[in-house]
Amino acid sequence: MNIIEKYATVFSFYRAKQSLIMIIRDEAKKEQDAYILGLGKKMRTKSLWHFGVYVYDMRTDKFLVYDAEFNHLFDLNKKGINAGNSSLLYIDDTTLILYQSVWNNDDTITSYLTYYENFKEKSTVEFCGKVLNNEYRLNLKNEEKYSNPTYFRVSNILDIHTYFEYQCKESEEVFGDFIFYKDRLVFYTKEKLKETYNSDFWINVLDIKSGTELFKVKVENIRACFDYEKGIFVAIKGINQNNEIIKRYEIVDVNNGFIDNGDFEYDGYMFAVGTAVQHLNEDKLYFADNVYSYEEQKRKAPKIGCFDIKTKQILFFEEVEDAEGKSLNQLIANDGIIYAKTNDNELYVLQQ
């Protein structure tokens, strides 16, 4: 891999539609410069976020909505919203759902969901949970909103009709995010009261309207990358732990519950390859190995690799030599280019 470009002080980096958007903070002015890499487009914002193919700039009492190429679409005004207490939970051509949290006089916080139709406010209701799309929402108990929940309820977006309630087994708890795929709710559970590294994991797939369990499968990995088009989780693991070398892949199809897993062949050494820094792009899974040498007591250069999902082969696995002493915490691959962000907010643009 060759380094094409390198950027410093990168606050965040993400993809909206086909645009790769880089945010650099101006701490002196408390503002941000947002760039679309490759297009030469730039704009100054207060706090730029994204949802799907839209990006939005949060201001005091309003936010400005743009498409993924920074073309301004409209402004939405609502008293009390700002970057610290509000976010966009859903948007399409006709529907917008806004989240806002408000401090009460007794120092508690109440959260609200505001529903807009044709961009006109229709209703505001209390909310604790996750918006799945413009029809369904998932409701949590207040006492579990900052922990691994053991219970949830699925309702329509304004919480007028409940579709079903779900209670975990006594020994389990939900871990990670909920995924809405076609007509299915997908989520991980793990053993309750056990540390993540020492727990068993399951992928649960429920019918979104009835709550019927379509299947539940025990898996080796948690928080694997998910392909929303194919409905598959993909992960690889490459570690040398307690003199045990593990090099395995796992592909879980939530359409039918089928698991394809096994060992992959690679003669080289892998230190800590796991789901923490992996990125799925079509039939390729890109992954990072943040290598630390206990022998020399220093962090070596991290490595980036690519796993072919069809052939189950490692296509490449190479050091990012310029990043010696650093860790990679984000990868995005696009049209043969890899974007790798480090723990000290540097962004490397690499040619495969």
mmCIF file of C-alpha atoms in Angstrom:
data_model
loop_
_atom_site.group_PDB
_atom_site.id
_atom_site.type_symbol
_atom_site.label_atom_id
_atom_site.label_comp_id
_atom_site.label_asym_id
_atom_site.label_seq_id
_atom_site.Cartn_x
_atom_site.Cartn_y
_atom_site.Cartn_z
ATOM 1 C CA MET A 1 0.000 0.000 0.000
ATOM 2 C CA ASN A 2 1.147 3.517 -0.789
ATOM 3 C CA ILE A 3 0.153 6.614 1.149
ATOM 4 C CA ILE A 4 -1.476 9.078 -1.241
ATOM 5 C CA GLU A 5 -2.480 11.751 1.288
ATOM 6 C CA LYS A 6 -2.352 12.350 5.015
ATOM 7 C CA TYR A 7 -4.497 14.697 7.117
ATOM 8 C CA ALA A 8 -3.993 15.819 10.726
ATOM 9 C CA THR A 9 -6.473 16.874 13.460
ATOM 10 C CA VAL A 10 -9.377 14.982 11.865
ATOM 11 C CA PHE A 11 -12.316 15.171 14.277
ATOM 12 C CA SER A 12 -14.456 12.615 12.426
ATOM 13 C CA PHE A 13 -14.713 10.822 9.108
ATOM 14 C CA TYR A 14 -17.679 9.051 7.534
ATOM 15 C CA ARG A 15 -19.444 8.185 4.295
ATOM 16 C CA ALA A 16 -22.838 9.585 3.279
ATOM 17 C CA LYS A 17 -24.052 7.933 0.069
ATOM 18 C CA GLN A 18 -20.898 8.037 -2.114
ATOM 19 C CA SER A 19 -19.381 11.080 -0.425
ATOM 20 C CA LEU A 20 -16.452 10.622 1.946
ATOM 21 C CA ILE A 21 -16.734 13.458 4.452
ATOM 22 C CA MET A 22 -13.885 14.616 6.690
ATOM 23 C CA ILE A 23 -14.447 16.980 9.628
ATOM 24 C CA ILE A 24 -11.631 19.145 11.014
ATOM 25 C CA ARG A 25 -12.321 21.157 14.167
ATOM 26 C CA ASP A 26 -11.375 24.825 14.565
ATOM 27 C CA GLU A 27 -11.086 24.854 18.352
ATOM 28 C CA ALA A 28 -10.436 28.598 18.525
ATOM 29 C CA LYS A 29 -13.752 29.435 16.852
ATOM 30 C CA LYS A 30 -15.620 26.322 18.048
ATOM 31 C CA GLU A 31 -16.517 25.534 14.457
ATOM 32 C CA GLN A 32 -15.761 22.800 11.942
ATOM 33 C CA ASP A 33 -14.582 22.624 8.349
ATOM 34 C CA ALA A 34 -16.260 19.805 6.437
ATOM 35 C CA TYR A 35 -14.650 18.436 3.267
ATOM 36 C CA ILE A 36 -15.838 15.971 0.633
ATOM 37 C CA LEU A 37 -12.664 14.153 -0.326
ATOM 38 C CA GLY A 38 -12.096 13.912 -4.068
ATOM 39 C CA LEU A 39 -14.715 16.525 -4.960
ATOM 40 C CA GLY A 40 -12.965 19.590 -3.575
ATOM 41 C CA LYS A 41 -16.113 20.710 -1.752
ATOM 42 C CA LYS A 42 -15.864 22.404 1.630
ATOM 43 C CA MET A 43 -18.176 24.214 4.028
ATOM 44 C CA ARG A 44 -17.892 25.671 7.519
ATOM 45 C CA THR A 45 -20.350 24.281 10.057
ATOM 46 C CA LYS A 46 -21.036 24.248 13.781
ATOM 47 C CA SER A 47 -21.592 20.533 14.264
ATOM 48 C CA LEU A 48 -22.072 18.390 11.179
ATOM 49 C CA TRP A 49 -23.694 14.948 11.505
ATOM 50 C CA HIS A 50 -25.139 12.483 9.023
ATOM 51 C CA PHE A 51 -28.066 10.120 8.608
ATOM 52 C CA GLY A 52 -28.207 7.885 5.551
ATOM 53 C CA VAL A 53 -27.761 10.035 2.439
ATOM 54 C CA TYR A 54 -28.271 13.316 4.342
ATOM 55 C CA VAL A 55 -25.975 15.503 6.434
ATOM 56 C CA TYR A 56 -27.155 18.152 8.862
ATOM 57 C CA ASP A 57 -25.587 21.032 10.740
ATOM 58 C CA MET A 58 -26.901 21.512 14.273
ATOM 59 C CA ARG A 59 -27.299 25.134 15.352
ATOM 60 C CA THR A 60 -29.088 26.708 18.294
ATOM 61 C CA ASP A 61 -32.853 26.385 17.783
ATOM 62 C CA LYS A 62 -32.510 25.026 14.238
ATOM 63 C CA PHE A 63 -30.624 22.679 11.980
ATOM 64 C CA LEU A 64 -29.658 22.937 8.332
ATOM 65 C CA VAL A 65 -30.150 19.879 6.126
ATOM 66 C CA TYR A 66 -27.975 19.095 3.073
ATOM 67 C CA ASP A 67 -27.675 16.245 0.635
ATOM 68 C CA ALA A 68 -24.482 14.176 0.564
ATOM 69 C CA GLU A 69 -22.824 16.658 -1.810
ATOM 70 C CA PHE A 70 -23.431 19.670 0.488
ATOM 71 C CA ASN A 71 -26.355 21.050 -1.529
ATOM 72 C CA HIS A 72 -28.628 22.866 0.931
ATOM 73 C CA LEU A 73 -32.126 21.355 1.060
ATOM 74 C CA PHE A 74 -33.989 23.144 3.883
ATOM 75 C CA ASP A 75 -33.784 24.470 7.462
ATOM 76 C CA LEU A 76 -35.837 23.189 10.359
ATOM 77 C CA ASN A 77 -36.533 25.517 13.297
ATOM 78 C CA LYS A 78 -37.457 24.284 16.760
ATOM 79 C CA LYS A 79 -36.813 26.104 20.017
ATOM 80 C CA GLY A 80 -34.393 24.412 22.391
ATOM 81 C CA ILE A 81 -32.555 22.098 19.995
ATOM 82 C CA ASN A 82 -28.760 22.175 19.768
ATOM 83 C CA ALA A 83 -25.823 19.864 19.131
ATOM 84 C CA GLY A 84 -25.651 18.879 22.788
ATOM 85 C CA ASN A 85 -29.219 17.631 23.239
ATOM 86 C CA SER A 86 -30.662 16.838 19.809
ATOM 87 C CA SER A 87 -30.147 14.580 16.827
ATOM 88 C CA LEU A 88 -31.857 13.405 13.674
ATOM 89 C CA LEU A 89 -33.234 9.866 14.056
ATOM 90 C CA TYR A 90 -34.766 9.417 10.617
ATOM 91 C CA ILE A 91 -35.265 11.343 7.373
ATOM 92 C CA ASP A 92 -36.559 10.551 3.879
ATOM 93 C CA ASP A 93 -38.376 12.529 1.176
ATOM 94 C CA THR A 94 -41.475 13.154 3.325
ATOM 95 C CA THR A 95 -40.734 12.125 6.913
ATOM 96 C CA LEU A 96 -38.402 13.520 9.542
ATOM 97 C CA ILE A 97 -37.968 12.342 13.132
ATOM 98 C CA LEU A 98 -36.139 14.524 15.654
ATOM 99 C CA TYR A 99 -34.758 13.535 19.065
ATOM 100 C CA GLN A 100 -34.424 16.013 21.921
ATOM 101 C CA SER A 101 -33.553 15.625 25.611
ATOM 102 C CA VAL A 102 -34.610 18.181 28.227
ATOM 103 C CA TRP A 103 -33.421 18.740 31.795
ATOM 104 C CA ASN A 104 -36.216 18.760 34.364
ATOM 105 C CA ASN A 105 -36.326 20.845 37.537
ATOM 106 C CA ASP A 106 -35.431 17.784 39.627
ATOM 107 C CA ASP A 107 -32.199 17.256 37.624
ATOM 108 C CA THR A 108 -33.612 14.325 35.678
ATOM 109 C CA ILE A 109 -33.698 14.165 31.878
ATOM 110 C CA THR A 110 -36.751 13.475 29.722
ATOM 111 C CA SER A 111 -36.305 12.605 26.058
ATOM 112 C CA TYR A 112 -38.764 13.387 23.288
ATOM 113 C CA LEU A 113 -39.406 12.278 19.725
ATOM 114 C CA THR A 114 -40.924 14.825 17.317
ATOM 115 C CA TYR A 115 -42.510 13.469 14.149
ATOM 116 C CA TYR A 116 -42.714 15.586 10.986
ATOM 117 C CA GLU A 117 -44.741 14.725 7.898
ATOM 118 C CA ASN A 118 -44.056 16.684 4.711
ATOM 119 C CA PHE A 119 -41.687 18.531 7.062
ATOM 120 C CA LYS A 120 -44.547 19.878 9.168
ATOM 121 C CA GLU A 121 -44.586 18.988 12.865
ATOM 122 C CA LYS A 122 -47.326 16.465 13.642
ATOM 123 C CA SER A 123 -46.653 15.175 17.145
ATOM 124 C CA THR A 124 -44.179 15.162 20.040
ATOM 125 C CA VAL A 125 -44.108 12.210 22.448
ATOM 126 C CA GLU A 126 -41.795 10.945 25.190
ATOM 127 C CA PHE A 127 -39.165 8.498 24.025
ATOM 128 C CA CYS A 128 -36.584 6.104 25.429
ATOM 129 C CA GLY A 129 -35.149 3.622 22.964
ATOM 130 C CA LYS A 130 -34.302 3.469 19.256
ATOM 131 C CA VAL A 131 -36.099 4.498 16.073
ATOM 132 C CA LEU A 132 -35.926 1.579 13.627
ATOM 133 C CA ASN A 133 -37.450 3.426 10.650
ATOM 134 C CA ASN A 134 -40.410 5.735 9.967
ATOM 135 C CA GLU A 135 -42.891 3.059 11.118
ATOM 136 C CA TYR A 136 -41.335 1.205 14.054
ATOM 137 C CA ARG A 137 -39.634 2.197 17.261
ATOM 138 C CA LEU A 138 -38.055 0.147 20.015
ATOM 139 C CA ASN A 139 -38.787 1.154 23.619
ATOM 140 C CA LEU A 140 -36.490 0.487 26.586
ATOM 141 C CA LYS A 141 -36.915 0.800 30.319
ATOM 142 C CA ASN A 142 -35.558 4.088 31.658
ATOM 143 C CA GLU A 143 -33.300 2.286 34.087
ATOM 144 C CA GLU A 144 -31.734 0.258 31.247
ATOM 145 C CA LYS A 145 -31.183 2.959 28.636
ATOM 146 C CA TYR A 146 -27.474 3.286 29.500
ATOM 147 C CA SER A 147 -26.814 -0.413 30.107
ATOM 148 C CA ASN A 148 -27.258 -3.732 28.329
ATOM 149 C CA PRO A 149 -31.059 -4.073 28.302
ATOM 150 C CA THR A 150 -32.893 -7.240 29.280
ATOM 151 C CA TYR A 151 -36.326 -6.054 28.058
ATOM 152 C CA PHE A 152 -37.714 -4.058 25.141
ATOM 153 C CA ARG A 153 -41.026 -3.334 23.458
ATOM 154 C CA VAL A 154 -41.642 -2.671 19.746
ATOM 155 C CA SER A 155 -44.386 -0.202 18.829
ATOM 156 C CA ASN A 156 -45.440 2.106 16.027
ATOM 157 C CA ILE A 157 -43.470 5.337 15.784
ATOM 158 C CA LEU A 158 -45.789 7.403 18.013
ATOM 159 C CA ASP A 159 -46.177 4.540 20.506
ATOM 160 C CA ILE A 160 -49.939 4.238 20.010
ATOM 161 C CA HIS A 161 -49.850 0.537 19.141
ATOM 162 C CA THR A 162 -47.570 -2.125 20.644
ATOM 163 C CA TYR A 163 -46.570 -4.980 18.339
ATOM 164 C CA PHE A 164 -44.808 -7.132 20.919
ATOM 165 C CA GLU A 165 -42.716 -7.206 24.102
ATOM 166 C CA TYR A 166 -39.487 -9.147 24.517
ATOM 167 C CA GLN A 167 -37.905 -10.376 27.729
ATOM 168 C CA CYS A 168 -34.427 -11.891 27.622
ATOM 169 C CA LYS A 169 -33.735 -15.192 29.294
ATOM 170 C CA GLU A 170 -32.711 -14.712 32.908
ATOM 171 C CA SER A 171 -29.098 -15.537 32.051
ATOM 172 C CA GLU A 172 -28.847 -13.196 29.028
ATOM 173 C CA GLU A 173 -28.780 -9.497 28.107
ATOM 174 C CA VAL A 174 -28.787 -7.550 24.851
ATOM 175 C CA PHE A 175 -25.346 -6.393 23.759
ATOM 176 C CA GLY A 176 -24.699 -3.773 21.069
ATOM 177 C CA ASP A 177 -27.083 -2.162 18.619
ATOM 178 C CA PHE A 178 -30.417 -3.298 17.179
ATOM 179 C CA ILE A 179 -30.625 -3.799 13.409
ATOM 180 C CA PHE A 180 -33.808 -3.518 11.357
ATOM 181 C CA TYR A 181 -33.463 -5.652 8.219
ATOM 182 C CA LYS A 182 -36.423 -6.096 5.867
ATOM 183 C CA ASP A 183 -39.196 -7.414 8.157
ATOM 184 C CA ARG A 184 -36.805 -8.560 10.888
ATOM 185 C CA LEU A 185 -35.316 -7.248 14.106
ATOM 186 C CA VAL A 186 -31.768 -8.495 14.616
ATOM 187 C CA PHE A 187 -29.670 -8.163 17.776
ATOM 188 C CA TYR A 188 -26.942 -9.830 19.809
ATOM 189 C CA THR A 189 -27.310 -11.259 23.283
ATOM 190 C CA LYS A 190 -24.556 -12.358 25.641
ATOM 191 C CA GLU A 191 -24.309 -14.104 28.973
ATOM 192 C CA LYS A 192 -25.377 -11.754 31.730
ATOM 193 C CA LEU A 193 -22.859 -10.668 34.383
ATOM 194 C CA LYS A 194 -19.949 -12.092 32.392
ATOM 195 C CA GLU A 195 -17.158 -10.036 30.874
ATOM 196 C CA THR A 196 -17.493 -9.773 27.101
ATOM 197 C CA TYR A 197 -14.261 -11.642 26.395
ATOM 198 C CA ASN A 198 -15.431 -14.565 28.529
ATOM 199 C CA SER A 199 -19.053 -14.770 27.382
ATOM 200 C CA ASP A 200 -21.068 -16.815 24.904
ATOM 201 C CA PHE A 201 -22.857 -14.813 22.178
ATOM 202 C CA TRP A 202 -26.021 -15.314 20.137
ATOM 203 C CA ILE A 203 -27.621 -13.570 17.162
ATOM 204 C CA ASN A 204 -31.394 -13.297 17.590
ATOM 205 C CA VAL A 205 -33.770 -12.733 14.661
ATOM 206 C CA LEU A 206 -37.415 -11.815 15.341
ATOM 207 C CA ASP A 207 -40.378 -11.014 13.105
ATOM 208 C CA ILE A 208 -40.876 -7.255 13.493
ATOM 209 C CA LYS A 209 -44.669 -7.345 13.854
ATOM 210 C CA SER A 210 -45.287 -10.446 15.945
ATOM 211 C CA GLY A 211 -42.019 -10.841 17.854
ATOM 212 C CA THR A 212 -41.899 -14.484 16.766
ATOM 213 C CA GLU A 213 -38.370 -15.848 17.047
ATOM 214 C CA LEU A 214 -37.385 -16.897 13.533
ATOM 215 C CA PHE A 215 -34.087 -18.298 14.749
ATOM 216 C CA LYS A 216 -31.363 -17.833 17.325
ATOM 217 C CA VAL A 217 -27.801 -18.920 16.573
ATOM 218 C CA LYS A 218 -24.717 -19.146 18.744
ATOM 219 C CA VAL A 219 -21.797 -17.243 17.214
ATOM 220 C CA GLU A 220 -18.086 -16.798 17.830
ATOM 221 C CA ASN A 221 -17.935 -13.035 17.235
ATOM 222 C CA ILE A 222 -19.896 -10.040 18.432
ATOM 223 C CA ARG A 223 -20.421 -6.665 16.740
ATOM 224 C CA ALA A 224 -19.445 -8.050 13.348
ATOM 225 C CA CYS A 225 -19.904 -5.928 10.210
ATOM 226 C CA PHE A 226 -23.399 -6.233 8.712
ATOM 227 C CA ASP A 227 -24.269 -6.101 5.006
ATOM 228 C CA TYR A 228 -27.744 -4.528 4.747
ATOM 229 C CA GLU A 229 -28.177 -5.624 1.123
ATOM 230 C CA LYS A 230 -27.338 -9.309 1.612
ATOM 231 C CA GLY A 231 -28.354 -9.656 5.255
ATOM 232 C CA ILE A 232 -25.097 -11.182 6.474
ATOM 233 C CA PHE A 233 -22.703 -10.592 9.366
ATOM 234 C CA VAL A 234 -19.033 -11.017 8.453
ATOM 235 C CA ALA A 235 -16.058 -11.206 10.818
ATOM 236 C CA ILE A 236 -12.580 -12.649 11.005
ATOM 237 C CA LYS A 237 -10.354 -13.248 14.002
ATOM 238 C CA GLY A 238 -6.565 -13.550 13.992
ATOM 239 C CA ILE A 239 -4.831 -13.762 17.364
ATOM 240 C CA ASN A 240 -2.025 -15.515 19.178
ATOM 241 C CA GLN A 241 -3.203 -15.845 22.748
ATOM 242 C CA ASN A 242 -1.756 -18.085 25.435
ATOM 243 C CA ASN A 243 0.315 -19.859 22.762
ATOM 244 C CA GLU A 244 -2.879 -20.651 20.828
ATOM 245 C CA ILE A 245 -3.012 -19.401 17.246
ATOM 246 C CA ILE A 246 -6.542 -18.629 16.021
ATOM 247 C CA LYS A 247 -7.270 -17.660 12.408
ATOM 248 C CA ARG A 248 -10.979 -18.037 11.730
ATOM 249 C CA TYR A 249 -13.764 -16.458 9.694
ATOM 250 C CA GLU A 250 -17.502 -16.373 10.403
ATOM 251 C CA ILE A 251 -20.387 -15.434 8.100
ATOM 252 C CA VAL A 252 -23.926 -15.465 9.503
ATOM 253 C CA ASP A 253 -26.934 -15.160 7.164
ATOM 254 C CA VAL A 254 -29.935 -13.638 8.969
ATOM 255 C CA ASN A 255 -32.232 -14.588 6.081
ATOM 256 C CA ASN A 256 -32.055 -18.270 7.029
ATOM 257 C CA GLY A 257 -29.839 -18.613 10.114
ATOM 258 C CA PHE A 258 -27.063 -20.351 8.171
ATOM 259 C CA ILE A 259 -23.522 -20.047 9.571
ATOM 260 C CA ASP A 260 -20.416 -20.477 7.433
ATOM 261 C CA ASN A 261 -17.288 -20.572 9.576
ATOM 262 C CA GLY A 262 -13.893 -22.170 9.619
ATOM 263 C CA ASP A 263 -10.144 -21.593 9.556
ATOM 264 C CA PHE A 264 -8.540 -19.470 6.863
ATOM 265 C CA GLU A 265 -5.026 -20.050 5.579
ATOM 266 C CA TYR A 266 -2.385 -17.414 6.214
ATOM 267 C CA ASP A 267 1.219 -18.175 7.113
ATOM 268 C CA GLY A 268 2.050 -14.778 8.598
ATOM 269 C CA TYR A 269 1.665 -13.636 12.182
ATOM 270 C CA MET A 270 -1.518 -11.900 13.384
ATOM 271 C CA PHE A 271 -1.566 -10.258 16.785
ATOM 272 C CA ALA A 272 -4.995 -8.776 17.526
ATOM 273 C CA VAL A 273 -7.342 -8.951 14.546
ATOM 274 C CA GLY A 274 -10.956 -8.669 15.675
ATOM 275 C CA THR A 275 -14.264 -6.930 15.000
ATOM 276 C CA ALA A 276 -13.280 -3.673 16.734
ATOM 277 C CA VAL A 277 -11.793 -2.206 13.520
ATOM 278 C CA GLN A 278 -13.280 -3.911 10.468
ATOM 279 C CA HIS A 279 -15.097 -2.576 7.405
ATOM 280 C CA LEU A 280 -17.230 -4.467 4.889
ATOM 281 C CA ASN A 281 -17.224 -3.315 1.260
ATOM 282 C CA GLU A 282 -19.045 -5.566 -1.203
ATOM 283 C CA ASP A 283 -17.311 -8.984 -0.979
ATOM 284 C CA LYS A 284 -14.233 -7.727 0.893
ATOM 285 C CA LEU A 285 -13.709 -7.367 4.628
ATOM 286 C CA TYR A 286 -10.973 -4.882 5.543
ATOM 287 C CA PHE A 287 -9.418 -5.203 8.981
ATOM 288 C CA ALA A 288 -6.765 -3.680 11.238
ATOM 289 C CA ASP A 289 -4.171 -5.300 13.478
ATOM 290 C CA ASN A 290 -2.906 -2.882 16.129
ATOM 291 C CA VAL A 291 0.353 -4.528 17.131
ATOM 292 C CA TYR A 292 1.977 -4.041 20.513
ATOM 293 C CA SER A 293 5.323 -5.641 21.294
ATOM 294 C CA TYR A 294 5.534 -6.612 24.961
ATOM 295 C CA GLU A 295 9.112 -7.661 24.422
ATOM 296 C CA GLU A 296 10.292 -4.218 23.355
ATOM 297 C CA GLN A 297 7.635 -2.366 25.334
ATOM 298 C CA LYS A 298 6.610 -0.195 22.423
ATOM 299 C CA ARG A 299 3.793 -0.058 19.916
ATOM 300 C CA LYS A 300 4.813 -1.094 16.422
ATOM 301 C CA ALA A 301 3.254 -0.030 13.140
ATOM 302 C CA PRO A 302 -0.342 -1.195 12.714
ATOM 303 C CA LYS A 303 -1.312 -3.411 9.792
ATOM 304 C CA ILE A 304 -4.233 -3.372 7.377
ATOM 305 C CA GLY A 305 -5.536 -6.499 5.689
ATOM 306 C CA CYS A 306 -8.272 -7.620 3.327
ATOM 307 C CA PHE A 307 -10.275 -10.868 3.463
ATOM 308 C CA ASP A 308 -12.167 -12.119 0.390
ATOM 309 C CA ILE A 309 -15.573 -13.393 1.525
ATOM 310 C CA LYS A 310 -16.074 -15.631 -1.523
ATOM 311 C CA THR A 311 -12.682 -17.355 -1.618
ATOM 312 C CA LYS A 312 -12.005 -17.181 2.159
ATOM 313 C CA GLN A 313 -8.503 -15.926 1.375
ATOM 314 C CA ILE A 314 -6.395 -13.084 2.745
ATOM 315 C CA LEU A 315 -5.720 -10.826 -0.242
ATOM 316 C CA PHE A 316 -3.143 -8.647 1.489
ATOM 317 C CA PHE A 317 -1.917 -7.808 4.996
ATOM 318 C CA GLU A 318 0.565 -4.936 5.202
ATOM 319 C CA GLU A 319 2.081 -2.496 7.668
ATOM 320 C CA VAL A 320 1.309 1.213 7.629
ATOM 321 C CA GLU A 321 4.909 2.118 8.398
ATOM 322 C CA ASP A 322 4.309 5.858 8.808
ATOM 323 C CA ALA A 323 1.847 5.112 11.620
ATOM 324 C CA GLU A 324 4.404 3.425 13.886
ATOM 325 C CA GLY A 325 3.486 3.883 17.541
ATOM 326 C CA LYS A 326 -0.183 4.529 16.719
ATOM 327 C CA SER A 327 -3.403 2.525 16.576
ATOM 328 C CA LEU A 328 -6.032 2.503 13.851
ATOM 329 C CA ASN A 329 -9.574 3.047 15.079
ATOM 330 C CA GLN A 330 -11.492 3.346 11.786
ATOM 331 C CA LEU A 331 -11.303 1.939 8.263
ATOM 332 C CA ILE A 332 -13.335 2.805 5.166
ATOM 333 C CA ALA A 333 -12.619 1.321 1.723
ATOM 334 C CA ASN A 334 -13.932 2.877 -1.468
ATOM 335 C CA ASP A 335 -13.005 2.196 -5.136
ATOM 336 C CA GLY A 336 -9.612 0.683 -4.367
ATOM 337 C CA ILE A 337 -8.693 3.373 -1.817
ATOM 338 C CA ILE A 338 -8.436 2.721 1.934
ATOM 339 C CA TYR A 339 -9.020 5.491 4.466
ATOM 340 C CA ALA A 340 -7.490 4.726 7.864
ATOM 341 C CA LYS A 341 -7.975 6.979 10.907
ATOM 342 C CA THR A 342 -5.618 6.744 13.894
ATOM 343 C CA ASN A 343 -6.157 7.175 17.619
ATOM 344 C CA ASP A 344 -4.482 10.609 17.460
ATOM 345 C CA ASN A 345 -6.829 11.853 14.716
ATOM 346 C CA GLU A 346 -4.633 11.433 11.671
ATOM 347 C CA LEU A 347 -6.254 10.189 8.460
ATOM 348 C CA TYR A 348 -4.207 8.157 5.984
ATOM 349 C CA VAL A 349 -5.395 7.751 2.395
ATOM 350 C CA LEU A 350 -3.826 4.591 0.960
ATOM 351 C CA GLN A 351 -3.730 3.026 -2.487
ATOM 352 C CA GLN A 352 -4.076 -0.749 -2.465
#
